[in-house]
mmCIF file of C-alpha atoms and ligand atoms in Angstrom:
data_model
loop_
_atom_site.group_PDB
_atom_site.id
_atom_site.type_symbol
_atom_site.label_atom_id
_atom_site.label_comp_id
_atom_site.label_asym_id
_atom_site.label_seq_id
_atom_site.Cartn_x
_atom_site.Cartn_y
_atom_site.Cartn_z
ATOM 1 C CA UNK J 1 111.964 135.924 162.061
ATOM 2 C CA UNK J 2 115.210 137.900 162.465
ATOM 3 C CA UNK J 3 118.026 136.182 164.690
ATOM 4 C CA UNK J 4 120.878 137.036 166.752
ATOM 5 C CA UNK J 5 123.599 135.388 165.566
ATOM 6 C CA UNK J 6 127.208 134.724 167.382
ATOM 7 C CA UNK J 7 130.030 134.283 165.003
ATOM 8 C CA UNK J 8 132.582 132.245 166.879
ATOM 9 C CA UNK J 9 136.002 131.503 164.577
ATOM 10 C CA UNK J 10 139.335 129.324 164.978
ATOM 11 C CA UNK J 11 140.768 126.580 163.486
ATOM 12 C CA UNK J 12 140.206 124.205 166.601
ATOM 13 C CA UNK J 13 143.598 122.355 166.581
ATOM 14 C CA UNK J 14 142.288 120.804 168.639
ATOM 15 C CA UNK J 15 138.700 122.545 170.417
ATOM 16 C CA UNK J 16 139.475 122.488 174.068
ATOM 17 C CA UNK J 17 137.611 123.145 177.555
ATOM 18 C CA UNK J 18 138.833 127.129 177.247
ATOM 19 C CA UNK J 19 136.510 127.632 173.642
ATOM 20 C CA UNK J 20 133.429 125.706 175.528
ATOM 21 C CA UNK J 21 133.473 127.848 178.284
ATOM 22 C CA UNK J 22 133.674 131.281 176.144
ATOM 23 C CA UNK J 23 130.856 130.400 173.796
ATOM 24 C CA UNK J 24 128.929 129.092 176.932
ATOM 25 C CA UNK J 25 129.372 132.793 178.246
ATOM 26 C CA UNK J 26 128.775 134.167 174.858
ATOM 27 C CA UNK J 27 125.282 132.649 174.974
ATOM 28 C CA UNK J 28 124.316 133.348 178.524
ATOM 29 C CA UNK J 29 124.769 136.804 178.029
ATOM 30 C CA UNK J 30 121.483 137.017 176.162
ATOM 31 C CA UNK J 31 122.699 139.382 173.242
ATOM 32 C CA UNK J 32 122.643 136.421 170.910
ATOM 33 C CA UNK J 33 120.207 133.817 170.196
ATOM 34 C CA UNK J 34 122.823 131.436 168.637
ATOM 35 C CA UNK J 35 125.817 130.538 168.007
ATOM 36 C CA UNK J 36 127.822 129.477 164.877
ATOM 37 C CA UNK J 37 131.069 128.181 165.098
ATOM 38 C CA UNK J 38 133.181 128.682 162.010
ATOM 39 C CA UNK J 39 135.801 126.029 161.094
ATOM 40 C CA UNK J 40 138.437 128.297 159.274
ATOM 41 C CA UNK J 41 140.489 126.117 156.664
ATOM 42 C CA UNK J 42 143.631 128.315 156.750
ATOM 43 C CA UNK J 43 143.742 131.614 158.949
ATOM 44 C CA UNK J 44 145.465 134.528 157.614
ATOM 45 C CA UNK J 45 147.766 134.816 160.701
ATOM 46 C CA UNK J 46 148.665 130.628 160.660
ATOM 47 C CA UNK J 47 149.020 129.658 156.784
ATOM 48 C CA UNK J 48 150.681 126.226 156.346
ATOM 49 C CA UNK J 49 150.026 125.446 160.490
ATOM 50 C CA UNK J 50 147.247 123.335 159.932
ATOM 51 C CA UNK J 51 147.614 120.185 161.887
ATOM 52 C CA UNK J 52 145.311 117.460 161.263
ATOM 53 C CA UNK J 53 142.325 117.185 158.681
ATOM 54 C CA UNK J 54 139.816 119.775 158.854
ATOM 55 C CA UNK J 55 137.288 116.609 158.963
ATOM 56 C CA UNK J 56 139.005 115.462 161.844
ATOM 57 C CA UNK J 57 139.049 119.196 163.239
ATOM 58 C CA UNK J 58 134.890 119.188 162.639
ATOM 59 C CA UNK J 59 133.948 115.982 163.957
ATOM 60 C CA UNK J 60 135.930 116.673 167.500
ATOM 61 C CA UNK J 61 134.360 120.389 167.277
ATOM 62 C CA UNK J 62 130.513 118.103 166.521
ATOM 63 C CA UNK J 63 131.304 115.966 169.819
ATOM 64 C CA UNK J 64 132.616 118.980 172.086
ATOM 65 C CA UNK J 65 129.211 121.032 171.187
ATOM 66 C CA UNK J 66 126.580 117.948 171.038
ATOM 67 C CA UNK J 67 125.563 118.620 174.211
ATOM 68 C CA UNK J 68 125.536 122.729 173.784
ATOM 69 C CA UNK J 69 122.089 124.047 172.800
ATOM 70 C CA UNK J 70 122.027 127.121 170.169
ATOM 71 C CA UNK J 71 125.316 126.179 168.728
ATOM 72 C CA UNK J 72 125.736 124.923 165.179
ATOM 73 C CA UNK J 73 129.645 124.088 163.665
ATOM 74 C CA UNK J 74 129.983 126.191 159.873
ATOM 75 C CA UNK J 75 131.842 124.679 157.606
ATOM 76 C CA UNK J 76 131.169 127.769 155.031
ATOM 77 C CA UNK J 77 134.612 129.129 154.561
ATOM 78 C CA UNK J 78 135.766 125.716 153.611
ATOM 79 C CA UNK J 79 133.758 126.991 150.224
ATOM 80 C CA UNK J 80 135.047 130.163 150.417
ATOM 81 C CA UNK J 81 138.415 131.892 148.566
ATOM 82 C CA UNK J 82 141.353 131.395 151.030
ATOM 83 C CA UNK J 83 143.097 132.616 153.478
ATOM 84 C CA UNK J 84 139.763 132.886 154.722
ATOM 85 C CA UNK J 85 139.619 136.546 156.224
ATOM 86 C CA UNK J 86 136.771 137.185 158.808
ATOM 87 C CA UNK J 87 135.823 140.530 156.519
ATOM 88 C CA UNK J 88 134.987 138.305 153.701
ATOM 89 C CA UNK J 89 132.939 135.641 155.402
ATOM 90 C CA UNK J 90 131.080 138.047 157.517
ATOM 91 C CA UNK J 91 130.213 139.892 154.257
ATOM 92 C CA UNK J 92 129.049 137.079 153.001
ATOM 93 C CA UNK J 93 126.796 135.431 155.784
ATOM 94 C CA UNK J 94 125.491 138.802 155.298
ATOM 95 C CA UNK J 95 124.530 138.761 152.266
ATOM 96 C CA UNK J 96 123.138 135.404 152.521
ATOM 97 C CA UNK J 97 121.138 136.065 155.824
ATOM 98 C CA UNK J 98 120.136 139.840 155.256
ATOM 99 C CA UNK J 99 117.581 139.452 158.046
ATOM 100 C CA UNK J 100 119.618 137.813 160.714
ATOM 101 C CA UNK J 101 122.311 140.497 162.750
ATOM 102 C CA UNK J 102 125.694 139.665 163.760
ATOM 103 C CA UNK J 103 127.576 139.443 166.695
ATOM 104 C CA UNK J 104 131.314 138.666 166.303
ATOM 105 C CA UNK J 105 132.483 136.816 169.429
ATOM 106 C CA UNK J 106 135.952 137.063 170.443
ATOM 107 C CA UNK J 107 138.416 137.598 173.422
ATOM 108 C CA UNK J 108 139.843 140.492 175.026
ATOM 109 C CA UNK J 109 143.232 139.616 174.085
ATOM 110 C CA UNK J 110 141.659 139.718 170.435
ATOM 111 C CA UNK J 111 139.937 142.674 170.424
ATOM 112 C CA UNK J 112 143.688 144.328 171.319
ATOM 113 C CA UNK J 113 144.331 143.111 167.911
ATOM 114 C CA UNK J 114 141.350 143.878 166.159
ATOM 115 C CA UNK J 115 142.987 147.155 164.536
ATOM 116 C CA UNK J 116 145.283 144.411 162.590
ATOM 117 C CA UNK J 117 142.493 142.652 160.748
ATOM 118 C CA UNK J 118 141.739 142.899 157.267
ATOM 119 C CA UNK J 119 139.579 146.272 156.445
ATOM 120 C CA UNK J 120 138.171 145.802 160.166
ATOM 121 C CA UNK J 121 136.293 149.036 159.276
ATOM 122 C CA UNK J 122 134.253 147.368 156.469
ATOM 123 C CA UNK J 123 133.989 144.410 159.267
ATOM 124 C CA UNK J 124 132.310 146.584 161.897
ATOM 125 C CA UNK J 125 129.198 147.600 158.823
ATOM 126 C CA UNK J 126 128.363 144.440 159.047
ATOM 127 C CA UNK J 127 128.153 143.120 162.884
ATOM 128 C CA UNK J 128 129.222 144.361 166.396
ATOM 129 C CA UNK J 129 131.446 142.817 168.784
ATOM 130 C CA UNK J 130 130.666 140.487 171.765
ATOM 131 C CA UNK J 131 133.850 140.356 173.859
ATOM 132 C CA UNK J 132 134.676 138.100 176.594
ATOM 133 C CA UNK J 133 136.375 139.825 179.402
ATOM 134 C CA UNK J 134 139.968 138.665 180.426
ATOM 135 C CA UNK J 135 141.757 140.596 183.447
ATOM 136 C CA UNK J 136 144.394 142.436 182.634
ATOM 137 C CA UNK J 137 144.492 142.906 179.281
ATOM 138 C CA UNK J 138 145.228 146.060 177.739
ATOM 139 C CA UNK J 139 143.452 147.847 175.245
ATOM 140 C CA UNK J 140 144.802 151.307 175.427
ATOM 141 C CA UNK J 141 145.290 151.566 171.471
ATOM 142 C CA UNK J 142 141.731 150.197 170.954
ATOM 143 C CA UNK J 143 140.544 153.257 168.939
ATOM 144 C CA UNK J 144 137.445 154.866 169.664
ATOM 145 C CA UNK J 145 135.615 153.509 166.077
ATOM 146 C CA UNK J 146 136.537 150.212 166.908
ATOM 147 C CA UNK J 147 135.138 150.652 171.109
ATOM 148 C CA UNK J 148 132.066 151.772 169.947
ATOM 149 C CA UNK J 149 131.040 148.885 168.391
ATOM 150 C CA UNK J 150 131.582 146.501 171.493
ATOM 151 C CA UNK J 151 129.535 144.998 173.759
ATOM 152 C CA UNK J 152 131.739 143.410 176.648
ATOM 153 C CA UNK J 153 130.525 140.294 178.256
ATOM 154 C CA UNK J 154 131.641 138.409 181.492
ATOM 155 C CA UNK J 155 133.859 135.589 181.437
ATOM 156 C CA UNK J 156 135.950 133.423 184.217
ATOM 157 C CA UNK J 157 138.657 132.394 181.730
ATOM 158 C CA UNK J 158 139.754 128.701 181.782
ATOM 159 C CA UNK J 159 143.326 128.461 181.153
ATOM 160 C CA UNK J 160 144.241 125.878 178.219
ATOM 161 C CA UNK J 161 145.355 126.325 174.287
ATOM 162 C CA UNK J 162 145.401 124.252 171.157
ATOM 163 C CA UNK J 163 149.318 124.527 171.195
ATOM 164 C CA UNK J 164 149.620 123.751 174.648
ATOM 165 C CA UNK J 165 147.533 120.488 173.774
ATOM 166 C CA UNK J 166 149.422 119.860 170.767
ATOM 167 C CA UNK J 167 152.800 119.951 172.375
ATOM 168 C CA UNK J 168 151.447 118.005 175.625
ATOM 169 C CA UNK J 169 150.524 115.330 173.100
ATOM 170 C CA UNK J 170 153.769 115.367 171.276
ATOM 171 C CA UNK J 171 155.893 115.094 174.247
ATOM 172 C CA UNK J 172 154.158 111.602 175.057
ATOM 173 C CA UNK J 173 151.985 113.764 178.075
ATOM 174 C CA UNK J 174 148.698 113.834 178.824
ATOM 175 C CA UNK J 175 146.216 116.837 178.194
ATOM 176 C CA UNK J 176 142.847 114.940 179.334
ATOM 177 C CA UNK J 177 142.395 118.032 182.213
ATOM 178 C CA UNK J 178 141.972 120.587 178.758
ATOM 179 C CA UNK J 179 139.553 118.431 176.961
ATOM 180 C CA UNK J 180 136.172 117.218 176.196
ATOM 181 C CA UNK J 181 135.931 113.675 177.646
ATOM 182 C CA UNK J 182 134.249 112.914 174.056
ATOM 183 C CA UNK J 183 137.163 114.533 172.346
ATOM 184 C CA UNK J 184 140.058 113.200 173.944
ATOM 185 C CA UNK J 185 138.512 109.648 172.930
ATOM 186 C CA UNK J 186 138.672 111.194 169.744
ATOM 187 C CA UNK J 187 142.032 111.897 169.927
ATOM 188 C CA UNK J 188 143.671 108.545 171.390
ATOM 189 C CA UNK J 189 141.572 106.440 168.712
ATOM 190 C CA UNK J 190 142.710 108.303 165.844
ATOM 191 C CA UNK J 191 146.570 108.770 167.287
ATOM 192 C CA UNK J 192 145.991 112.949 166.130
ATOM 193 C CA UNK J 193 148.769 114.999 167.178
ATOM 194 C CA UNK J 194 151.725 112.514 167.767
HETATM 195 P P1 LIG F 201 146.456 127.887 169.109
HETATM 196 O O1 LIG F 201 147.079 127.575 170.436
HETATM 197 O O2 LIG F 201 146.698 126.833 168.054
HETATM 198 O O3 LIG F 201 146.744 129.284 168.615
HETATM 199 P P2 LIG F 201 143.864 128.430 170.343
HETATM 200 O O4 LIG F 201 143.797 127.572 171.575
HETATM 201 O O5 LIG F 201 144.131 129.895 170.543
HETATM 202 O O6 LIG F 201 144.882 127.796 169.299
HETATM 203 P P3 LIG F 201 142.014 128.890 168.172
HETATM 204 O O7 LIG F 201 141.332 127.835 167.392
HETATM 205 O O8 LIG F 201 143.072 129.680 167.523
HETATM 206 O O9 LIG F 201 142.552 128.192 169.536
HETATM 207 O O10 LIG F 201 140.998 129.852 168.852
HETATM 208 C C1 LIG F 201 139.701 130.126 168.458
HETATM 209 C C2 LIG F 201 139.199 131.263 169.321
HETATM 210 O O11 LIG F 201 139.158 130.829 170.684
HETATM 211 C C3 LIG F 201 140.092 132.510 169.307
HETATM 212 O O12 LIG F 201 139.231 133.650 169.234
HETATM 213 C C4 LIG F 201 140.815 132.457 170.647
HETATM 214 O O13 LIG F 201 141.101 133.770 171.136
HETATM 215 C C5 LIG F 201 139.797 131.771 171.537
HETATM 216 N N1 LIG F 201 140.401 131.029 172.645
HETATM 217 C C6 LIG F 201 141.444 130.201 172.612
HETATM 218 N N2 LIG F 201 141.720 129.693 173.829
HETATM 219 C C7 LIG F 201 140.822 130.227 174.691
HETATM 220 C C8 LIG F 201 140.576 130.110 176.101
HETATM 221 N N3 LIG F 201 141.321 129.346 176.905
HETATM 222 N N4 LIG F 201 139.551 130.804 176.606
HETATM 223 C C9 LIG F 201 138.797 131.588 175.803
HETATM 224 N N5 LIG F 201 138.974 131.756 174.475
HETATM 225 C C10 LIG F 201 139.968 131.086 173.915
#
């Protein structure tokens, strides 16, 4: 049976309350049946910024999402060529899963920058785009090939990043308010990000 699939990507340095609220919008919007989280190794846009382990990175994404139904963690461009560019692993889950369709899930801010990415055109054959509102962002230069494809979604944005977190951590502060009980355990066992 054909699915509806929600591609969800980010390195997840570390995942934090803000990415479980967006792909809990993404699948209450009812476009997608579920969701795949996918782990990138090394972004295009953050080469050599890798923090911790991409283990660690998947096993606090596995206890942020245990309790999330429809949502699976990818580890698939771990096998694939780096950087890992969203054009090439979307061509390839499709490929791979010629019956399924594709939703790519991203932010507003995001889709402001979609123009940027890597043959985006080639990108949009393959899946449209699910896009969480955010107030105020503009998307004036969002060109019309690009608007066609997306599908926006509502969203009450939760304030909190993965640098934010990172630096809280660093400066001996605490960033429990941003996280996953489960994964700010995580954190203070294994000493990540100090
Ligand atoms: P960093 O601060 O290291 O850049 P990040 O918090 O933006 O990290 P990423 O792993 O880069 O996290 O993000 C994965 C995806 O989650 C991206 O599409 C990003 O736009 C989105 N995202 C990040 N923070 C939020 C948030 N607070 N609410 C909704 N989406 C978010």
């Amino acid at each position: 049976m054909s699915m509806r699939i929600g591609l969800f990507g980010g390195t997840f340095d570390p995942v934090h309350n803000g990415h479980i609220s967006i792909v809990r919008s993404f699948l209450k919007s009812g476009y997608i049946d579920k969701l795949w989280i996918l782990l990138t190794p090394v972004p295009p846009h953050k080469l050599n910024k890798e923090h911790v382990s991409y283990d660690h990175r998947k096993e606090m994404l596995r206890l942020a999402f245990q309790d999330v139904e429809h949502v699976s963690i990818s580890t698939i461009e771990q096998t694939l060529p780096k950087p890992s560019y969203m054009v090439q692993t979307v061509t390839h889950l499709a490929q791979k899963y010629p019956e399924d369709e594709f939703s790519l899930c991203i932010g507003e801010d995001s889709m402001a920058q979609f123009h940027t990415w890597k043959d985006y055109r080639k990108l949009l054959e393959h899946c449209q785009l699910l896009v969480a509102e955010r107030p105020d962002t503009d998307h004036s230069e969002v060109g019309s090939e690009i608007m066609e494809k997306v599908q926006f979604i509502p969203h009450d944005p939760v304030e909190a990043s993965s640098t934010e977190i990172r630096e809280l951590l660093n400066s001996g502060n605490d960033p429990q308010l941003l996280l996953p009980d489960r994964v700010y355990s995580y954190i203070k066992e294994h000493k990540l990000y100090q």
